[in-house]
Coordinates of C-alpha atoms in Angstrom, one line a residue:
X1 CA -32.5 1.2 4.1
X2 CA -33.5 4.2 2.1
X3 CA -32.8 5.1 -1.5
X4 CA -28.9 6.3 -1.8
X5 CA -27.9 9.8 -1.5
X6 CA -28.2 12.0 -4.8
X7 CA -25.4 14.4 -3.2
X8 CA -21.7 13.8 -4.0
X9 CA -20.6 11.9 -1.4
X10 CA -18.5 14.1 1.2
X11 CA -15.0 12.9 2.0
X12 CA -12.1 14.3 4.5
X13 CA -8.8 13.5 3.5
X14 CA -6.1 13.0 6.4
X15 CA -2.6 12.8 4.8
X16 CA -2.1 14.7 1.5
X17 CA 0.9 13.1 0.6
X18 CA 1.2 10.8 -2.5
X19 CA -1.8 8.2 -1.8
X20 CA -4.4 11.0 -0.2
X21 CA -3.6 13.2 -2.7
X22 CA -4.5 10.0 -5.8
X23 CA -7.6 8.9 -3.9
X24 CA -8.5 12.7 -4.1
X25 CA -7.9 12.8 -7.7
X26 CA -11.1 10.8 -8.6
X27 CA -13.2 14.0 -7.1
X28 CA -11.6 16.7 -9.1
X29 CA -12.8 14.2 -12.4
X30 CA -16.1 13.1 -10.8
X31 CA -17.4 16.1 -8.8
X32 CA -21.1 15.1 -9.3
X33 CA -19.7 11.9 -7.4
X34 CA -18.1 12.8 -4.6
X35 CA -16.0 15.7 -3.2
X36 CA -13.4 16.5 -0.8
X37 CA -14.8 18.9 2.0
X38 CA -12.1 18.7 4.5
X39 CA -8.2 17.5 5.2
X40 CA -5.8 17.6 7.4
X41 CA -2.1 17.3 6.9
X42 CA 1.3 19.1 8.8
X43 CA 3.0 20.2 5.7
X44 CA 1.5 24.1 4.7
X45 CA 3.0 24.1 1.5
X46 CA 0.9 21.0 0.7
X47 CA -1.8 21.1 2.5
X48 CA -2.0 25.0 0.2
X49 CA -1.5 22.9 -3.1
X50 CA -4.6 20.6 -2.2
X51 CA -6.8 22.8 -0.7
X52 CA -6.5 25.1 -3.8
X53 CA -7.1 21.9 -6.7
X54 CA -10.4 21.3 -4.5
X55 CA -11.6 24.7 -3.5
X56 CA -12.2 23.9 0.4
X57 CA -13.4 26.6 2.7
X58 CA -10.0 27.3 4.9
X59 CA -12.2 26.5 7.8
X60 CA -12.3 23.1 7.3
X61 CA -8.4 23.2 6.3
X62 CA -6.4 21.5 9.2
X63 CA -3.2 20.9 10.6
X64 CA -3.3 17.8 12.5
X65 CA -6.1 15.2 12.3
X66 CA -7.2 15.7 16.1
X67 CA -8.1 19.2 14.9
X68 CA -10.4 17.6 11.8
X69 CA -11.4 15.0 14.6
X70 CA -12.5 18.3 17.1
X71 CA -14.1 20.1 14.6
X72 CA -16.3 17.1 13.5
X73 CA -17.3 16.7 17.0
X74 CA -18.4 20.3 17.3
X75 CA -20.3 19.9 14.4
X76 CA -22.1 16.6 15.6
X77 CA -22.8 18.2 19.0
X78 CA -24.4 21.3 17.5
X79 CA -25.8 20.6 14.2
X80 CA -26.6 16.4 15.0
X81 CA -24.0 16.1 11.3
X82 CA -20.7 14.7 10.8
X83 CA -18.3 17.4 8.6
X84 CA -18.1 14.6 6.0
X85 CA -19.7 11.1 5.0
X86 CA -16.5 9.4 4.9
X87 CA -13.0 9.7 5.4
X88 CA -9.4 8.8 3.7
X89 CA -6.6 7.5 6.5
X90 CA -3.6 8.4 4.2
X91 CA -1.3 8.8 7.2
X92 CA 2.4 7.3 8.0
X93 CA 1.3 3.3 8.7
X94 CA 1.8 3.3 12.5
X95 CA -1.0 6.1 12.9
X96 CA -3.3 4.3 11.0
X97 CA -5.0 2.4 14.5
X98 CA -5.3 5.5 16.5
X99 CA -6.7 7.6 13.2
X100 CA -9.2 4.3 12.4
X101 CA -10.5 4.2 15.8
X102 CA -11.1 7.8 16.4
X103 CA -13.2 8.6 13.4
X104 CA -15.0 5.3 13.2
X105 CA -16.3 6.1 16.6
X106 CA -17.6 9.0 15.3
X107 CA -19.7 7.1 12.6
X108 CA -17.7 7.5 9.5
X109 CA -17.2 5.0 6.7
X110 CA -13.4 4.4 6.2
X111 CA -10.9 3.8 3.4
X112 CA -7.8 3.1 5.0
X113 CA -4.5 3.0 3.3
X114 CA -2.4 -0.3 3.9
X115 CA -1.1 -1.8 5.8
X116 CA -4.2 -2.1 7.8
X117 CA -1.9 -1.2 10.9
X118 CA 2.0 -2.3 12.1
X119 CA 1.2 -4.2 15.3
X120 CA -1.2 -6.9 15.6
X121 CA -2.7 -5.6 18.7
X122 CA -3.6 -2.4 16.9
X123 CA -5.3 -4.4 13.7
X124 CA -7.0 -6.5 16.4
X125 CA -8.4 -3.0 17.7
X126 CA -9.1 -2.1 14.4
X127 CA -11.6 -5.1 13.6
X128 CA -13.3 -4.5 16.8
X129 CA -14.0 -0.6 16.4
X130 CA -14.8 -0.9 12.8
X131 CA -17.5 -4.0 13.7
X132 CA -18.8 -1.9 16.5
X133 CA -19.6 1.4 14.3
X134 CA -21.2 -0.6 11.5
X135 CA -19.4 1.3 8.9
X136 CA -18.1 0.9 5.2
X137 CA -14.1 -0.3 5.4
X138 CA -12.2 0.3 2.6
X139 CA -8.4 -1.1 2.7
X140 CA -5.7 -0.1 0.2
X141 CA -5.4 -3.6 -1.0
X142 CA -5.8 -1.8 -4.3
X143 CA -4.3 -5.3 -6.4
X144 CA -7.8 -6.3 -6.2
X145 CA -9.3 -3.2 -8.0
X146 CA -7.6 -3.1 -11.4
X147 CA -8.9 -4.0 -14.7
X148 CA -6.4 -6.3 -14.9
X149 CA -7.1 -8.0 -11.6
X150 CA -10.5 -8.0 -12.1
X151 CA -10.7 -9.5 -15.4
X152 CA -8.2 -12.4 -13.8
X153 CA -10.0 -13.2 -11.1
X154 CA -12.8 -13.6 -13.3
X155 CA -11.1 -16.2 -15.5
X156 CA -9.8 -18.3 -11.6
X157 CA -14.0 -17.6 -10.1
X158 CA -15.1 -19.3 -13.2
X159 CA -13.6 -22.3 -13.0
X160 CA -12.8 -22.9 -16.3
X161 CA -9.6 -24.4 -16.0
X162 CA -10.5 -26.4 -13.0
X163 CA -9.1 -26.5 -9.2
X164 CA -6.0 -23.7 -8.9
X165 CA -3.7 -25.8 -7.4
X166 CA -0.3 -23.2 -7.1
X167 CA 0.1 -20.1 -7.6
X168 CA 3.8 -18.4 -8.2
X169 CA 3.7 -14.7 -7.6
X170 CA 7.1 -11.8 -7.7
X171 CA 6.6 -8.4 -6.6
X172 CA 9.8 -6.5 -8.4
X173 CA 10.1 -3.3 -6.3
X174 CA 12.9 -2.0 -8.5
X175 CA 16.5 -0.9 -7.4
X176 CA 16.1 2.8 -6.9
X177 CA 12.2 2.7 -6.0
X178 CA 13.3 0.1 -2.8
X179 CA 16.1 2.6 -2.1
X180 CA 14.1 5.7 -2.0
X181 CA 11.2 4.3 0.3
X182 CA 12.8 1.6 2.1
X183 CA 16.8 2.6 2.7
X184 CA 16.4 6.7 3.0
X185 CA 12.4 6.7 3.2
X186 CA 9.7 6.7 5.6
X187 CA 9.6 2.6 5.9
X188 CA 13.6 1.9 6.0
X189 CA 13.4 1.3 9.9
X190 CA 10.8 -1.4 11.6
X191 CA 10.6 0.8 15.0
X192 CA 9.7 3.7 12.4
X193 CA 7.1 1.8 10.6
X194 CA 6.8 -2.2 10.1
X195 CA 8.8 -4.7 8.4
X196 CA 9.1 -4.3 4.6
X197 CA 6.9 -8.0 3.7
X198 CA 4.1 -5.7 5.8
X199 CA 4.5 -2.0 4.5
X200 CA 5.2 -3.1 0.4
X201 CA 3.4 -6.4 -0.2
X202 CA 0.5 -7.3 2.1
X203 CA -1.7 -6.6 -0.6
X204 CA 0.1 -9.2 -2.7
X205 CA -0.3 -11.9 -0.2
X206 CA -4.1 -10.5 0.0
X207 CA -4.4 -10.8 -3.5
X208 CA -3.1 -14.6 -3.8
X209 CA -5.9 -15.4 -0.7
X210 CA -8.2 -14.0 -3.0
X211 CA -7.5 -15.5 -5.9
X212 CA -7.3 -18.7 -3.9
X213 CA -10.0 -18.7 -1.5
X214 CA -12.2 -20.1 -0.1
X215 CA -9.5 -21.7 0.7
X216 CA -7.7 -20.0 4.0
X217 CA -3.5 -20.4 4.9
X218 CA -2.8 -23.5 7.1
X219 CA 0.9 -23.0 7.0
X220 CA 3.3 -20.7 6.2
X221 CA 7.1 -20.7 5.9
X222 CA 9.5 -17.2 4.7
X223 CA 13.4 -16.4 4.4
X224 CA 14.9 -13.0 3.5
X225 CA 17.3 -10.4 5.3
X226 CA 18.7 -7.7 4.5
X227 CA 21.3 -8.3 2.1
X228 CA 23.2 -5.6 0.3
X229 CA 22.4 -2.0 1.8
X230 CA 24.3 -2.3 4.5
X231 CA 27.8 -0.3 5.4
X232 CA 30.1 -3.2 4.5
X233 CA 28.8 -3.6 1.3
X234 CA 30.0 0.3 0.7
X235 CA 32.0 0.5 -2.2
X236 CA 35.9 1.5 -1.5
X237 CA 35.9 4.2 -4.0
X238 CA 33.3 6.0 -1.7
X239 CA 35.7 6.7 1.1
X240 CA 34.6 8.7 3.8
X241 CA 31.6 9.8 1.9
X242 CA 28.3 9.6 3.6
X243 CA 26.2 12.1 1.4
X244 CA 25.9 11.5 -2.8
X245 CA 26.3 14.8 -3.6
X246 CA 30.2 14.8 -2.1
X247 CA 30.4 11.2 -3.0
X248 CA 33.1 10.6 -5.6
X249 CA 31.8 7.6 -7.0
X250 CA 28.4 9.6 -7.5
X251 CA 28.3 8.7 -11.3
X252 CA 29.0 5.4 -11.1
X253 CA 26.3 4.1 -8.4
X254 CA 23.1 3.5 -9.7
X255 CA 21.3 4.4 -6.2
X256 CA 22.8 8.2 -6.4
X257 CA 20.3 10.4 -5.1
X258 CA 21.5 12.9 -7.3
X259 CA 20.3 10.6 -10.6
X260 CA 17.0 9.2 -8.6
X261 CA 15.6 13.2 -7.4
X262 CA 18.0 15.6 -9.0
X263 CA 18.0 14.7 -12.5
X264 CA 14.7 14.3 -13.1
X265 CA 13.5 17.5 -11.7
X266 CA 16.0 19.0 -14.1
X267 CA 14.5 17.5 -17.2
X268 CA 11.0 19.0 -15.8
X269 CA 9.6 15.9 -14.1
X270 CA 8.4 16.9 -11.0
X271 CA 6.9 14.0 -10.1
X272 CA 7.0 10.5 -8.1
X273 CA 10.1 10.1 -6.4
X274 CA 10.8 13.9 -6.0
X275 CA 7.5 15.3 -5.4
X276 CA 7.7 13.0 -1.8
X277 CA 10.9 14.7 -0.5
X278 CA 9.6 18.3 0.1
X279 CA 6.7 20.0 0.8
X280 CA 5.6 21.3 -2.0
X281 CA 6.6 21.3 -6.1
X282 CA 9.8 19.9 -6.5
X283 CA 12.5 22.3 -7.9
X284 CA 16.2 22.4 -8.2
X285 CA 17.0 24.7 -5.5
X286 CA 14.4 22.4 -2.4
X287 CA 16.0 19.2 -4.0
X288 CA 19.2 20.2 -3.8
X289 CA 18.3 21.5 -0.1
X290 CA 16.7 18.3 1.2
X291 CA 19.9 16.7 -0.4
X292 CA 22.3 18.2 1.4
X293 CA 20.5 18.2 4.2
X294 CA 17.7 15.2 4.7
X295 CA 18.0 11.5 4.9
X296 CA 17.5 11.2 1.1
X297 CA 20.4 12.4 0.1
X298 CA 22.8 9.8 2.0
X299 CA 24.5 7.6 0.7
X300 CA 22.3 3.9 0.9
X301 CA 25.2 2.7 2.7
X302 CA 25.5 5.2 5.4
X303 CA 21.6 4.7 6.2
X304 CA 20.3 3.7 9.4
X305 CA 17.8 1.4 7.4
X306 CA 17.0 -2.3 8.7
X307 CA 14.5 -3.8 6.4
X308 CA 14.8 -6.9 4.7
X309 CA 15.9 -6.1 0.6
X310 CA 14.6 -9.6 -0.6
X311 CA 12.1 -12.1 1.2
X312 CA 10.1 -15.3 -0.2
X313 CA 7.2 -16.3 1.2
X314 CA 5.2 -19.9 1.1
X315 CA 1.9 -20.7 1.6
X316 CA -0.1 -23.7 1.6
X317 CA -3.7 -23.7 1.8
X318 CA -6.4 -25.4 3.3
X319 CA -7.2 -26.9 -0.1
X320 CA -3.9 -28.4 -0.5
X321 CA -2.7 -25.9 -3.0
X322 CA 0.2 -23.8 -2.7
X323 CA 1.7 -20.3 -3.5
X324 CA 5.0 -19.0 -3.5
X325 CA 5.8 -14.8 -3.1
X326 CA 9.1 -13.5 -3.7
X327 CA 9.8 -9.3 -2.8
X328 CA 13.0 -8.3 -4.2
X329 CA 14.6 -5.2 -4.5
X330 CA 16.7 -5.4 -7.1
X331 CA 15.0 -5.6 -10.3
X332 CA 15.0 -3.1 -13.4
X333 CA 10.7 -3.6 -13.1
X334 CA 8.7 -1.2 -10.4
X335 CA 6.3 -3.1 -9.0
X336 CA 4.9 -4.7 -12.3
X337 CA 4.5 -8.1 -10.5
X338 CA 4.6 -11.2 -12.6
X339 CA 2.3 -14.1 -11.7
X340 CA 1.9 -17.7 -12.8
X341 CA -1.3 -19.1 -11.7
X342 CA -1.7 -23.3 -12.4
X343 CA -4.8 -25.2 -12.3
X344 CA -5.4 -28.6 -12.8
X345 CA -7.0 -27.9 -16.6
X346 CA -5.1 -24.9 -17.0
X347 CA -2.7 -21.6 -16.4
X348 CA -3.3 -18.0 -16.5
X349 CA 0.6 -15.9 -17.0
X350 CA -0.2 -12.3 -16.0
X351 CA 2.5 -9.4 -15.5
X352 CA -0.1 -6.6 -14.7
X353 CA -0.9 -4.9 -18.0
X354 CA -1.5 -8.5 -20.1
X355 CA -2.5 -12.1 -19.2
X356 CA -3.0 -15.2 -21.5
X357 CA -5.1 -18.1 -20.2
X358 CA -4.1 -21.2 -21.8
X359 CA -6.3 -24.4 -21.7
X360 CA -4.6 -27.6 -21.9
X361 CA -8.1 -29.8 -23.0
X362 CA -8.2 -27.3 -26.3
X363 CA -4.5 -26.0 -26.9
X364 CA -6.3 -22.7 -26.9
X365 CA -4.5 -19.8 -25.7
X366 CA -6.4 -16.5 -24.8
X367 CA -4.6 -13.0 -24.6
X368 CA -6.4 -10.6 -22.4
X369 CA -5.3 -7.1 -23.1
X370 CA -6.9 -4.9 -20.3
X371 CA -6.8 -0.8 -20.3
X372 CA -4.6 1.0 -17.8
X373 CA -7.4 3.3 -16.7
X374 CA -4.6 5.2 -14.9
X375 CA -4.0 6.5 -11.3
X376 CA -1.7 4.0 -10.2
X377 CA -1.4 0.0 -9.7
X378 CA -2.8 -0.5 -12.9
X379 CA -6.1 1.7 -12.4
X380 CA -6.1 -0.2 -8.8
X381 CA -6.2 2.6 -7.1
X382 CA -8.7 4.3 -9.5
X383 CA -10.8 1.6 -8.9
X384 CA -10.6 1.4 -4.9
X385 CA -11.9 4.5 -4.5
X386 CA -14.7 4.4 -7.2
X387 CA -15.9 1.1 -5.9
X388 CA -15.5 2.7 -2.1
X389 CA -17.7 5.5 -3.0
X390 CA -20.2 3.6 -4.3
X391 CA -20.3 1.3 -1.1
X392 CA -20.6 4.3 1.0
X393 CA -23.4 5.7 -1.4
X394 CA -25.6 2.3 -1.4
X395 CA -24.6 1.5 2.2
X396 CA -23.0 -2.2 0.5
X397 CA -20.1 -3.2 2.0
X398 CA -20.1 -6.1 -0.5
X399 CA -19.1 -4.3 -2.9
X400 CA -15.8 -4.2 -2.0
X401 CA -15.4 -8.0 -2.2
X402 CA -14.3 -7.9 1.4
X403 CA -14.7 -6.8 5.1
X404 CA -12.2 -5.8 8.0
X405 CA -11.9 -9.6 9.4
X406 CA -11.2 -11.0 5.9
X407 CA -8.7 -7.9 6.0
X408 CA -8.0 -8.8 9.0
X409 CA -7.0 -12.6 8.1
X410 CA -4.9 -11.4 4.9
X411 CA -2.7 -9.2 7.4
X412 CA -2.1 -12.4 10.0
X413 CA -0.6 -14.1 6.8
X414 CA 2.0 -11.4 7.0
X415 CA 2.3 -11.3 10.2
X416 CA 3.1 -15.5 10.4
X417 CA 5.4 -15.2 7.0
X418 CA 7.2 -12.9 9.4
X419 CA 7.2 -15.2 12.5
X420 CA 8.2 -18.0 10.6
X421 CA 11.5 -15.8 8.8
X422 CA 12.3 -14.7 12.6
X423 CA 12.4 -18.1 14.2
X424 CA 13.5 -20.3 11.2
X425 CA 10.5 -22.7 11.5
X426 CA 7.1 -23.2 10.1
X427 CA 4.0 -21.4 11.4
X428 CA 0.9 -23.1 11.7
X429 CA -1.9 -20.5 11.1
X430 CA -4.5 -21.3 12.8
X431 CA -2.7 -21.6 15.9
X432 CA -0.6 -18.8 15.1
X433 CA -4.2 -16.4 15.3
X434 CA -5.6 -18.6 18.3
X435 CA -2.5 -17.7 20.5
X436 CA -2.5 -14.3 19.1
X437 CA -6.1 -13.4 20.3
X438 CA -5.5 -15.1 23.8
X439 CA -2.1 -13.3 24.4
X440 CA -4.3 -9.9 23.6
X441 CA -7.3 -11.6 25.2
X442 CA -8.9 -10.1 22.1

């Protein structure tokens, strides 16, 4: 291998919705880095926005990613160059495979959003292609990139409080949040996406195999449903109201779309949850439109949604330790997970921003204050795409801490926590992947 590249690293963005549009961010602040030379996205509002903030040559501006795909392929077959050195699969979850497949077989390294894919054929596929091209993988498993997480994971490598012997680990998705993306949003149906265990936490059972490995699953067992959005649950002061903004109980239900989108936008936040509901900058006249008109302005009892609004999930590993997950929806917390981690000399009590390691052989207690570096998860995703950029750069896939069949390994986890919740019984891994890969003869 040669020395690395001096040039900023070239990337192609497909999806400039909410995660593109953060993995981009890290070029506008590090242009001597990388830079984004190409995207592709349906919405022209947005894809005008992005394409302005990064100065891309309208040529290389595209609607659809089998467009960016084409062009690419022009370019290789006339010039012997790819339009970019990597690309960023930011698309809705069940594109993901097709997306993954069509560019790694083109030769370009790869940072995928999670999931990795909603059918286990298609992450089977996924593997396979990415193996075959002999590219850098990047998954949005971005848990694993914070400061925070880092700085843990270095305390449970060490060893210094022994064997880890359980882990306890709560993913609070928050009341409104759940409702916006998984009652009215793009994951609140599993034929539209996956179920929710997949499309919110698989990085949070990737992060507890992480913390706990080399130790692998051996069995897993999971309960949840959905439990309260449902049309029976509706409120009797509601009536015949299936929209918020006619609802006369507006004011007193804490999942009005007119308090989660409206009210914000009004007091000049134009930001996360509104800036996902139009194309383009949020203002009171599109809110109030896509309100009146779109699925997130129903009421959260009138939905069509079917994902489960609480699950747990446990694991015990080939170690002999054990870890329990809980996803729940209804908690005042957005996704500032809480984890207890206990080892035979030892704990480690974490919520995201702070962790104390406590030593029982001293009595010494350790607070770890770690900086918020910004951009999301913690400076997770600030730190996915830094340490993606510098894989791609030195060629090191090792950088990452991981490779598409240990991605691969996290998602069949999820998968069998969802197997086991289906069929009320517990799922024995191992065969659980061995009658996978000979059903799909993979």
């Amino acid at each position: 291998m040669g020395s690395p590249p001096t040039e900023p690293i070239a990337l192609a963005v497909i999806g400039c919705g909410q995660r593109g549009t953060n993995y981009a961010t890290y070029a506008l602040d590090n242009p001597e880095i990388c830079k984004v030379v190409a995207i592709a996205d349906p919405r022209p509002k947005t894809r005008d926005i992005f394409t302005r903030n990064h100065g891309l040559d309208r040529t290389l501006v595209f609607n659809t990613w089998q467009e960016l795909l084409k062009a690419s392929a022009e370019t290789i077959q006339t010039i012997g160059k790819r339009l970019a050195d990597a690309v960023i699969v930011a698309v809705q979850d069940h594109m993901h495979c097709e997306v993954v497949l069509a560019f790694a077989a083109q030769g370009y390294h790869i940072l995928c959003e999670k999931p990795m894919a909603t059918s286990l054929r298609d992450c089977l596929d996924m593997e396979k292609a990415v193996k075959n091209a002999g590219i850098i993988f990047g998954m949005g498993h971005v848990l694993r990139y914070s400061p925070y997480s880092k700085a843990l994971t270095e305390v449970v490598r060490s060893g210094q409080l022994g064997d880890l012997i359980n882990a306890v680990h709560i993913e609070p998705v928050g009341y409104f949040h759940f409702s916006h993306s998984f009652v009215r949003g793009n994951w609140k149906k599993e034929s539209e996406s996956s179920f929710s265990l997949m499309t919110k936490s698989c990085h949070d059972i990737d992060i507890l195999c992480h913390w706990l490995s080399p130790a692998t699953p051996t069995r897993v067992s999971s309960f949840g449903s959905l439990q309260h959005f449902r049309k029976e649950k509706k409120p009797i002061a509601a009536g015949t109201a299936t929209r918020c903004l006619e609802c006369p109980m507006e004011q007193d239900c804490p999942y009005s779309a007119k308090k989660i989108y409206l009210g914000p936008v009004f007091r000049g936040n134009t930001h996360w949850p509104a800036s996902t509901i139009v194309d383009g900058i949020p203002d009171i006249e599109n809110i109030t439109e896509a309100l009146c008109n779109g699925p997130y302005g129903q009421c959260v009892y009138e939905s069509d949604n079917d994902v489960c609004d609480h699950q747990v999930v446990n694991i015990e590993y080939s170690s002999g330790a054990t870890a329990s997950f809980t996803m729940v929806a209804y908690t005042s917390l957005i996704c500032e997970r809480q984890t207890r981690l206990h080892f035979s000399h030892g704990e480690i009590v974490g919520d995201m921003n702070d962790f104390t390691v406590t030593d029982f052989r001293t009595g010494c207690k350790t607070t770890h204050h770690l900086k918020n570096e910004g951009g999301g998860h913690g400076g997770g995703d600030l730190g996915l795409i830094r340490t993606f950029i510098e894989a791609v750069r030195t060629g090191n896939q090792g950088l990452l801490g991981t490779n598409v069949s240990e991605v691969l390994k996290s998602h069949l986890t999820v998968f069998a926590a969802e197997t086991s919740r289906r069929e009320g019984r517990v799922v024995d891994c191992a065969e659980f992947e061995k009658t996978i890969r000979a059903e799909l003869e993979v």
